């Protein structure tokens, strides 16, 4: 098999030798033209380049899961692109009132929102809520209200601390004397209220939970679904609606320091948060990269002029590539926005190879003009081959269904061509002025070459280590996984992601649930029955579940409850706390303490004894706090305790009164805001399917999706989108990798005209790819939607490095012992090091997807460097020895 020589590449060599010489000769005109082009491109990009933050546009709309999602969004458009407001408060009364007021406020803001929906805060549910309770539960509520009616009536007539504690004191005494009373929930609630006030983290007593006989929880939630008006012409489409949400919350008194707190999540908030963290990550990465690249370039060149040359070429190439992206695509997406950081690593490789080759020739004593001619020809031929293989690697993504990466492919592939032309046009022109002089000296062995000599000297050991590593990597390879969970890509400390994951824990109300559509009632009921039988499903909800059963029986109990409550008035209002009032309140608290002491002494074995003892301890702590306080502090503390105990009573009584006005209702009586979310105008029924497991787990996600699809093949929702999108991405990358590999092999065979040397170029690439895949398991960094784009980049970098080595070895007829001491080996090392610091900076991004991409690229490039500079020279050694030097 013939060995190609420089003559076989004479046409490319001559073209770039002359091109570089002309740029060097007419440097002033070239630089002036470049400056004008750069300014024009900069203005063009700043005025025309947009950002498409809609992640659904990153995959082909013809994929089945996207077809299903599109049909659902057209059928129920109100569920598309929404914000989810989560309101938290220590009592159900407070959170209900806040949600009601906030929803009313948001509905008035038609400039920011299309729709505002409160699933559980509605007059309809407030009036008919008791009908959704079971008959046994409703009977218990009725009995408890009957027992508590005298206490409630007395307090509602005179809602003061003195009145409340006096009634409670009588109730404790009656309990001690043997009367049967369900007083434990009240005692526990009051005890917890006192403890919270003494500890400095006050919370109100919930009368609603007392009516229902439930223990008061630490937190109650209400959800509000908001459909904002998004502006995709802006970098942050939801910035204005989110700002309007915070302003509305502030207007109604909801703040981080108050009892009610608002958090914002949902698909729009998650996308907004992801965009912001991604941009911050790229911004920080860009700053760190330029600093680190400059440091690496200093060690590579030890010459300020050459460093300036590289940075100028990088800057101009970056602007020209951005201008191409603006003209060809028109926008960047959340993936293609990474081209800037990636271009720095790849573009620096071109400039470093050219400049180090020029310096190597110049140091041998060759005049500058002739050195430019020789280095332009040598570097031009090698860089053209690298550009072709790199571009093929990127362009291979264009025909795939993953349009997000397809856009990155066309931008970055063309960026490689731009980088070649900029390097061999601007680089020579700058060398006319920077540096003014490069010292000539005898060639000496570089430190890089001295280190690489060890691998040649101990080549048997290198073979053995490589073989062991290869076997280990092949053993680990089956454990390589893909993380389908889009949430795991985001910055995990953001409010939207933390709130969303908190909601996912409750499988019954998980925002990640599937949805199927049925064309008729019969079909909807059939689907619901079949899906409910699946072990992967915890519940299935349809519009028919909104009609409570046994309405007549329940209404009889509700009427009894209304008679029990009777007419109650409340005059809850702020009262001045005078000295007499303080004395009265203190006496009532002391009387309660005495009653509790009597109960503990006389009835130590009573079932309520534990609750009484707890209240006695809490009351003792409160009294001690009062004794230690000043007069003004005592007044404020007593007022606060009174508010803690009684502030929710009016709203609880009002809600209970409205609930006793329930009437029987049918499907036609459901409010439009509710029914329209379960039955579309076209007559299709929505079937909501909730998972039995936390879908944060990828295996649980797959089980749930596949089980549901067996019954409802056209089901959609976040779980389906996440899994199917992940599989589509994996398929796209397999397709692109095979296309790229086939194209690169064909290009190498044409360039090298040798099967043997084509295999030599590919061997380091395949080894580094295998080692990188194995290390994703070792580092527990699975492939995901973001870091999988490292594969084509590593493909291009791997081809670049090994092709430079083989090209220099063949065209200059060098044995490995000489090759490792050339500018080519040094350029490979320093350009790889430049790319390493470029990609490693991504690891520090708060965006998990960007950080994992940084890890993947750093590990992959490290293996590429080792395989190219350590293993490839050994493989080249045997065939190279037959070459006549």
Short mmCIF file of N, CA and C in Angstrom, two decimals, residues 546-687:
data_model
loop_
_atom_site.label_atom_id
_atom_site.label_comp_id
_atom_site.label_asym_id
_atom_site.label_seq_id
_atom_site.Cartn_x
_atom_site.Cartn_y
_atom_site.Cartn_z
N UNK A 546 -66.70 14.05 39.70
CA UNK A 546 -67.07 15.32 40.33
C UNK A 546 -68.51 15.33 40.80
N UNK A 547 -69.23 14.25 40.53
CA UNK A 547 -70.61 14.13 41.01
C UNK A 547 -70.61 13.20 42.22
N UNK A 548 -70.80 13.75 43.43
CA UNK A 548 -70.75 12.90 44.63
C UNK A 548 -71.94 11.94 44.70
N UNK A 549 -71.68 10.77 45.26
CA UNK A 549 -72.74 9.77 45.40
C UNK A 549 -73.53 10.04 46.68
N UNK A 550 -74.69 9.40 46.80
CA UNK A 550 -75.54 9.44 48.00
C UNK A 550 -75.85 10.88 48.44
N UNK A 551 -76.19 11.70 47.49
CA UNK A 551 -76.42 13.12 47.80
C UNK A 551 -77.61 13.32 48.75
N UNK A 552 -78.69 12.57 48.57
CA UNK A 552 -79.88 12.76 49.40
C UNK A 552 -79.58 12.44 50.87
N UNK A 553 -78.90 11.31 51.12
CA UNK A 553 -78.55 10.93 52.50
C UNK A 553 -77.65 11.98 53.14
N UNK A 554 -76.69 12.48 52.37
CA UNK A 554 -75.76 13.48 52.89
C UNK A 554 -76.47 14.80 53.18
N UNK A 555 -77.43 15.15 52.33
CA UNK A 555 -78.15 16.41 52.53
C UNK A 555 -78.98 16.38 53.82
N UNK A 556 -79.47 15.20 54.18
CA UNK A 556 -80.20 15.07 55.44
C UNK A 556 -79.30 15.38 56.62
N UNK A 557 -78.06 14.88 56.60
CA UNK A 557 -77.12 15.16 57.67
C UNK A 557 -76.73 16.64 57.67
N UNK A 558 -76.59 17.22 56.49
CA UNK A 558 -76.22 18.64 56.40
C UNK A 558 -77.34 19.52 56.97
N UNK A 559 -78.58 19.16 56.72
CA UNK A 559 -79.71 19.92 57.29
C UNK A 559 -79.70 19.83 58.82
N UNK A 560 -79.39 18.63 59.33
CA UNK A 560 -79.28 18.46 60.78
C UNK A 560 -78.16 19.33 61.34
N UNK A 561 -77.08 19.41 60.61
CA UNK A 561 -75.95 20.24 61.03
C UNK A 561 -76.35 21.71 61.06
N UNK A 562 -77.10 22.16 60.08
CA UNK A 562 -77.54 23.55 60.02
C UNK A 562 -78.42 23.89 61.21
N UNK A 563 -79.31 22.95 61.59
CA UNK A 563 -80.16 23.18 62.75
C UNK A 563 -79.34 23.23 64.03
N UNK A 564 -78.31 22.38 64.11
CA UNK A 564 -77.45 22.34 65.30
C UNK A 564 -76.72 23.66 65.48
N UNK A 565 -76.17 24.16 64.39
CA UNK A 565 -75.40 25.41 64.46
C UNK A 565 -76.30 26.58 64.81
N UNK A 566 -77.49 26.64 64.22
CA UNK A 566 -78.38 27.75 64.48
C UNK A 566 -77.78 29.06 64.01
N UNK A 567 -78.43 30.16 64.30
CA UNK A 567 -77.89 31.48 63.91
C UNK A 567 -76.74 31.87 64.84
N UNK A 568 -75.60 32.07 64.28
CA UNK A 568 -74.44 32.50 65.07
C UNK A 568 -73.91 33.80 64.51
N UNK A 569 -73.61 34.71 65.39
CA UNK A 569 -73.02 35.97 64.98
C UNK A 569 -71.63 36.05 65.57
N UNK A 570 -70.79 36.78 64.93
CA UNK A 570 -69.47 36.99 65.52
C UNK A 570 -69.12 38.45 65.39
N UNK A 571 -68.52 38.95 66.43
CA UNK A 571 -68.14 40.37 66.45
C UNK A 571 -66.65 40.50 66.63
N UNK A 572 -65.93 39.67 65.87
CA UNK A 572 -64.47 39.67 65.99
C UNK A 572 -63.90 40.96 65.44
N UNK A 573 -63.29 41.73 66.27
CA UNK A 573 -62.65 42.96 65.83
C UNK A 573 -61.58 43.34 66.84
N UNK A 574 -60.66 44.17 66.39
CA UNK A 574 -59.55 44.57 67.27
C UNK A 574 -60.07 45.43 68.41
N UNK A 575 -59.63 45.13 69.61
CA UNK A 575 -60.04 45.90 70.79
C UNK A 575 -58.80 46.46 71.47
N UNK A 576 -58.92 47.68 72.00
CA UNK A 576 -57.79 48.22 72.75
C UNK A 576 -57.55 47.39 74.01
N UNK A 577 -56.29 47.16 74.30
CA UNK A 577 -55.94 46.34 75.45
C UNK A 577 -55.60 47.24 76.63
N UNK A 578 -56.63 47.61 77.41
CA UNK A 578 -56.42 48.44 78.59
C UNK A 578 -55.94 47.61 79.76
N UNK A 579 -55.69 48.33 80.88
CA UNK A 579 -55.20 47.64 82.05
C UNK A 579 -56.20 46.64 82.60
N UNK A 580 -57.51 47.01 82.63
CA UNK A 580 -58.52 46.11 83.16
C UNK A 580 -58.64 44.85 82.30
N UNK A 581 -58.54 45.03 80.98
CA UNK A 581 -58.64 43.88 80.08
C UNK A 581 -57.47 42.93 80.31
N UNK A 582 -56.27 43.51 80.53
CA UNK A 582 -55.10 42.66 80.80
C UNK A 582 -55.30 41.86 82.08
N UNK A 583 -55.83 42.53 83.09
CA UNK A 583 -56.06 41.84 84.38
C UNK A 583 -57.07 40.72 84.20
N UNK A 584 -58.15 41.00 83.47
CA UNK A 584 -59.18 40.00 83.23
C UNK A 584 -58.62 38.79 82.48
N UNK A 585 -57.79 39.07 81.45
CA UNK A 585 -57.22 37.98 80.66
C UNK A 585 -56.25 37.14 81.49
N UNK A 586 -55.46 37.81 82.31
CA UNK A 586 -54.52 37.07 83.14
C UNK A 586 -55.27 36.19 84.15
N UNK A 587 -56.34 36.73 84.72
CA UNK A 587 -57.13 35.93 85.68
C UNK A 587 -57.72 34.70 85.00
N UNK A 588 -58.21 34.89 83.74
CA UNK A 588 -58.82 33.76 83.03
C UNK A 588 -57.78 32.69 82.71
N UNK A 589 -56.56 33.12 82.38
CA UNK A 589 -55.49 32.15 82.11
C UNK A 589 -55.09 31.42 83.39
N UNK A 590 -55.03 32.16 84.51
CA UNK A 590 -54.71 31.51 85.79
C UNK A 590 -55.81 30.52 86.17
N UNK A 591 -57.07 30.88 85.91
CA UNK A 591 -58.18 29.98 86.22
C UNK A 591 -58.10 28.70 85.39
N UNK A 592 -57.72 28.85 84.13
CA UNK A 592 -57.55 27.68 83.27
C UNK A 592 -56.44 26.79 83.79
N UNK A 593 -55.32 27.42 84.21
CA UNK A 593 -54.20 26.64 84.76
C UNK A 593 -54.64 25.86 85.99
N UNK A 594 -55.46 26.51 86.86
CA UNK A 594 -55.94 25.83 88.07
C UNK A 594 -56.85 24.66 87.72
N UNK A 595 -57.71 24.85 86.70
CA UNK A 595 -58.60 23.78 86.27
C UNK A 595 -57.81 22.59 85.73
N UNK A 596 -56.77 22.88 84.99
CA UNK A 596 -55.91 21.81 84.45
C UNK A 596 -55.21 21.06 85.58
N UNK A 597 -54.75 21.81 86.59
CA UNK A 597 -54.11 21.17 87.75
C UNK A 597 -55.08 20.24 88.47
N UNK A 598 -56.33 20.70 88.65
CA UNK A 598 -57.32 19.86 89.32
C UNK A 598 -57.58 18.58 88.53
N UNK A 599 -57.66 18.72 87.23
CA UNK A 599 -57.92 17.54 86.38
C UNK A 599 -56.76 16.54 86.51
N UNK A 600 -55.52 17.04 86.43
CA UNK A 600 -54.34 16.16 86.51
C UNK A 600 -54.29 15.44 87.85
N UNK A 601 -54.67 16.17 88.93
CA UNK A 601 -54.61 15.57 90.27
C UNK A 601 -55.70 14.53 90.48
N UNK A 602 -56.92 14.81 89.98
CA UNK A 602 -58.05 13.94 90.27
C UNK A 602 -58.27 12.85 89.22
N UNK A 603 -57.86 13.10 87.97
CA UNK A 603 -58.12 12.12 86.91
C UNK A 603 -56.85 11.77 86.15
N UNK A 604 -55.82 11.22 86.85
CA UNK A 604 -54.54 10.94 86.18
C UNK A 604 -54.63 9.87 85.09
N UNK A 605 -55.62 9.01 85.16
CA UNK A 605 -55.73 7.91 84.19
C UNK A 605 -56.77 8.18 83.11
N UNK A 606 -57.29 9.38 83.06
CA UNK A 606 -58.31 9.71 82.07
C UNK A 606 -57.69 9.68 80.65
N UNK A 607 -58.42 9.24 79.62
CA UNK A 607 -57.88 9.23 78.24
C UNK A 607 -57.37 10.58 77.77
N UNK A 608 -57.93 11.67 78.32
CA UNK A 608 -57.51 13.01 77.91
C UNK A 608 -56.34 13.54 78.75
N UNK A 609 -55.83 12.72 79.66
CA UNK A 609 -54.81 13.18 80.59
C UNK A 609 -53.56 13.69 79.88
N UNK A 610 -53.13 12.99 78.85
CA UNK A 610 -51.91 13.41 78.14
C UNK A 610 -52.09 14.78 77.50
N UNK A 611 -53.25 15.00 76.89
CA UNK A 611 -53.52 16.30 76.25
C UNK A 611 -53.61 17.41 77.29
N UNK A 612 -54.20 17.10 78.46
CA UNK A 612 -54.30 18.10 79.52
C UNK A 612 -52.92 18.46 80.05
N UNK A 613 -52.07 17.46 80.23
CA UNK A 613 -50.70 17.73 80.73
C UNK A 613 -49.91 18.57 79.72
N UNK A 614 -50.08 18.27 78.45
CA UNK A 614 -49.37 19.04 77.42
C UNK A 614 -49.82 20.49 77.44
N UNK A 615 -51.14 20.72 77.56
CA UNK A 615 -51.65 22.09 77.60
C UNK A 615 -51.17 22.81 78.86
N UNK A 616 -51.11 22.09 79.99
CA UNK A 616 -50.64 22.71 81.23
C UNK A 616 -49.19 23.17 81.08
N UNK A 617 -48.34 22.35 80.46
CA UNK A 617 -46.94 22.72 80.26
C UNK A 617 -46.83 23.93 79.33
N UNK A 618 -47.62 23.94 78.26
CA UNK A 618 -47.58 25.06 77.32
C UNK A 618 -48.08 26.35 77.98
N UNK A 619 -49.15 26.23 78.76
CA UNK A 619 -49.69 27.41 79.45
C UNK A 619 -48.71 27.93 80.48
N UNK A 620 -48.01 27.04 81.18
CA UNK A 620 -47.02 27.46 82.17
C UNK A 620 -45.90 28.25 81.50
N UNK A 621 -45.46 27.81 80.34
CA UNK A 621 -44.41 28.53 79.61
C UNK A 621 -44.90 29.91 79.18
N UNK A 622 -46.17 30.00 78.76
CA UNK A 622 -46.73 31.29 78.36
C UNK A 622 -46.84 32.23 79.55
N UNK A 623 -47.30 31.72 80.68
CA UNK A 623 -47.42 32.55 81.87
C UNK A 623 -46.05 33.04 82.35
N UNK A 624 -45.04 32.20 82.25
CA UNK A 624 -43.69 32.61 82.62
C UNK A 624 -43.20 33.73 81.71
N UNK A 625 -43.55 33.62 80.45
CA UNK A 625 -43.17 34.66 79.47
C UNK A 625 -43.88 35.97 79.82
N UNK A 626 -45.14 35.90 80.20
CA UNK A 626 -45.88 37.09 80.59
C UNK A 626 -45.29 37.74 81.84
N UNK A 627 -44.90 36.92 82.81
CA UNK A 627 -44.34 37.44 84.06
C UNK A 627 -43.02 38.17 83.82
N UNK A 628 -42.25 37.69 82.83
CA UNK A 628 -40.95 38.29 82.57
C UNK A 628 -41.03 39.52 81.67
N UNK A 629 -42.19 39.79 81.10
CA UNK A 629 -42.33 40.87 80.13
C UNK A 629 -42.65 42.19 80.82
N UNK A 630 -42.34 43.28 80.11
CA UNK A 630 -42.74 44.61 80.59
C UNK A 630 -44.23 44.81 80.35
N UNK A 631 -44.76 45.93 80.80
CA UNK A 631 -46.20 46.18 80.66
C UNK A 631 -46.60 46.22 79.19
N UNK A 632 -45.83 46.95 78.37
CA UNK A 632 -46.16 47.05 76.95
C UNK A 632 -45.99 45.71 76.24
N UNK A 633 -44.91 45.01 76.58
CA UNK A 633 -44.68 43.70 75.96
C UNK A 633 -45.78 42.73 76.35
N UNK A 634 -46.25 42.80 77.62
CA UNK A 634 -47.31 41.92 78.09
C UNK A 634 -48.60 42.18 77.32
N UNK A 635 -48.88 43.46 77.08
CA UNK A 635 -50.08 43.83 76.34
C UNK A 635 -50.03 43.28 74.92
N UNK A 636 -48.86 43.45 74.25
CA UNK A 636 -48.72 42.95 72.87
C UNK A 636 -48.81 41.43 72.84
N UNK A 637 -48.23 40.76 73.83
CA UNK A 637 -48.24 39.31 73.85
C UNK A 637 -49.66 38.78 74.03
N UNK A 638 -50.43 39.40 74.93
CA UNK A 638 -51.81 38.96 75.15
C UNK A 638 -52.67 39.20 73.91
N UNK A 639 -52.45 40.32 73.25
CA UNK A 639 -53.17 40.59 72.01
C UNK A 639 -52.83 39.53 70.95
N UNK A 640 -51.55 39.18 70.87
CA UNK A 640 -51.11 38.18 69.88
C UNK A 640 -51.71 36.82 70.18
N UNK A 641 -51.73 36.43 71.45
CA UNK A 641 -52.31 35.14 71.83
C UNK A 641 -53.79 35.12 71.48
N UNK A 642 -54.50 36.21 71.75
CA UNK A 642 -55.92 36.28 71.43
C UNK A 642 -56.12 36.12 69.92
N UNK A 643 -55.28 36.79 69.13
CA UNK A 643 -55.40 36.68 67.68
C UNK A 643 -55.08 35.25 67.21
N UNK A 644 -54.05 34.64 67.81
CA UNK A 644 -53.69 33.27 67.44
C UNK A 644 -54.86 32.31 67.64
N UNK A 645 -55.59 32.51 68.72
CA UNK A 645 -56.67 31.58 69.06
C UNK A 645 -57.96 31.84 68.29
N UNK A 646 -58.22 33.08 67.94
CA UNK A 646 -59.56 33.43 67.44
C UNK A 646 -59.61 34.00 66.03
N UNK A 647 -58.44 34.26 65.42
CA UNK A 647 -58.47 34.96 64.13
C UNK A 647 -59.14 34.16 63.03
N UNK A 648 -59.09 32.82 63.08
CA UNK A 648 -59.69 32.03 62.00
C UNK A 648 -61.15 31.66 62.29
N UNK A 649 -61.65 32.00 63.47
CA UNK A 649 -63.02 31.61 63.82
C UNK A 649 -64.06 32.20 62.87
N UNK A 650 -64.02 33.49 62.55
CA UNK A 650 -65.05 34.05 61.66
C UNK A 650 -65.09 33.35 60.30
N UNK A 651 -63.91 33.14 59.67
CA UNK A 651 -63.91 32.52 58.35
C UNK A 651 -64.36 31.07 58.43
N UNK A 652 -63.99 30.37 59.53
CA UNK A 652 -64.41 28.97 59.68
C UNK A 652 -65.93 28.89 59.84
N UNK A 653 -66.52 29.80 60.64
CA UNK A 653 -67.97 29.82 60.81
C UNK A 653 -68.67 30.18 59.50
N UNK A 654 -68.09 31.14 58.77
CA UNK A 654 -68.69 31.54 57.49
C UNK A 654 -68.67 30.38 56.49
N UNK A 655 -67.55 29.68 56.42
CA UNK A 655 -67.44 28.54 55.51
C UNK A 655 -68.41 27.44 55.89
N UNK A 656 -68.52 27.17 57.21
CA UNK A 656 -69.45 26.14 57.66
C UNK A 656 -70.89 26.52 57.36
N UNK A 657 -71.19 27.79 57.53
CA UNK A 657 -72.55 28.26 57.27
C UNK A 657 -72.89 28.10 55.78
N UNK A 658 -71.94 28.47 54.90
CA UNK A 658 -72.16 28.33 53.46
C UNK A 658 -72.29 26.85 53.09
N UNK A 659 -71.48 25.99 53.75
CA UNK A 659 -71.50 24.56 53.45
C UNK A 659 -72.85 23.93 53.80
N UNK A 660 -73.57 24.51 54.75
CA UNK A 660 -74.88 23.95 55.12
C UNK A 660 -75.97 24.37 54.14
N UNK A 661 -75.61 25.17 53.12
CA UNK A 661 -76.57 25.59 52.11
C UNK A 661 -76.52 24.70 50.87
N UNK A 662 -75.84 23.54 50.97
CA UNK A 662 -75.68 22.65 49.82
C UNK A 662 -77.04 22.18 49.30
N UNK A 663 -77.10 21.99 47.98
CA UNK A 663 -78.29 21.49 47.32
C UNK A 663 -77.86 20.39 46.35
N UNK A 664 -78.74 19.46 46.00
CA UNK A 664 -78.35 18.41 45.04
C UNK A 664 -78.02 19.03 43.69
N UNK A 665 -77.06 18.43 42.99
CA UNK A 665 -76.66 18.96 41.67
C UNK A 665 -76.28 17.81 40.75
N UNK A 666 -76.33 18.10 39.46
CA UNK A 666 -75.97 17.14 38.43
C UNK A 666 -74.85 17.68 37.56
N UNK A 667 -74.55 16.94 36.48
CA UNK A 667 -73.44 17.31 35.60
C UNK A 667 -73.63 18.71 35.02
N UNK A 668 -74.88 19.03 34.71
CA UNK A 668 -75.14 20.32 34.08
C UNK A 668 -74.96 21.50 35.03
N UNK A 669 -74.88 21.20 36.33
CA UNK A 669 -74.73 22.27 37.32
C UNK A 669 -73.27 22.59 37.65
N UNK A 670 -72.35 21.81 37.11
CA UNK A 670 -70.93 22.08 37.36
C UNK A 670 -70.55 23.41 36.72
N UNK A 671 -69.77 24.24 37.40
CA UNK A 671 -69.37 25.53 36.81
C UNK A 671 -68.53 25.34 35.55
N UNK A 672 -68.64 26.27 34.64
CA UNK A 672 -67.93 26.20 33.36
C UNK A 672 -66.42 26.12 33.56
N UNK A 673 -65.91 26.88 34.52
CA UNK A 673 -64.46 26.88 34.76
C UNK A 673 -63.96 25.50 35.14
N UNK A 674 -64.83 24.67 35.71
CA UNK A 674 -64.45 23.32 36.10
C UNK A 674 -64.74 22.31 35.00
N UNK A 675 -65.94 22.31 34.48
CA UNK A 675 -66.33 21.30 33.48
C UNK A 675 -65.52 21.42 32.19
N UNK A 676 -65.11 22.66 31.83
CA UNK A 676 -64.36 22.85 30.59
C UNK A 676 -62.97 22.23 30.65
N UNK A 677 -62.52 21.91 31.85
CA UNK A 677 -61.22 21.26 32.00
C UNK A 677 -61.31 19.74 31.96
N UNK A 678 -62.53 19.23 31.88
CA UNK A 678 -62.73 17.79 31.84
C UNK A 678 -63.50 17.33 30.61
N UNK A 679 -64.25 18.24 30.01
CA UNK A 679 -64.94 17.91 28.77
C UNK A 679 -64.79 19.09 27.81
N UNK A 680 -64.22 18.80 26.63
CA UNK A 680 -63.93 19.88 25.69
C UNK A 680 -65.18 20.29 24.93
N UNK A 681 -65.10 21.38 24.22
CA UNK A 681 -66.22 21.85 23.41
C UNK A 681 -66.53 20.88 22.28
N UNK A 682 -65.50 20.13 21.85
CA UNK A 682 -65.70 19.16 20.78
C UNK A 682 -66.29 17.85 21.30
N UNK A 683 -66.49 17.75 22.62
CA UNK A 683 -67.13 16.56 23.18
C UNK A 683 -66.17 15.50 23.66
N UNK A 684 -64.88 15.78 23.69
CA UNK A 684 -63.91 14.79 24.18
C UNK A 684 -63.75 14.90 25.70
N UNK A 685 -63.62 13.74 26.33
CA UNK A 685 -63.49 13.67 27.78
C UNK A 685 -62.02 13.48 28.17
N UNK A 686 -61.63 14.19 29.20
CA UNK A 686 -60.26 14.07 29.73
C UNK A 686 -60.22 13.03 30.84
N UNK A 687 -59.27 12.11 30.74
CA UNK A 687 -59.08 11.07 31.76
C UNK A 687 -57.69 11.28 32.37
#
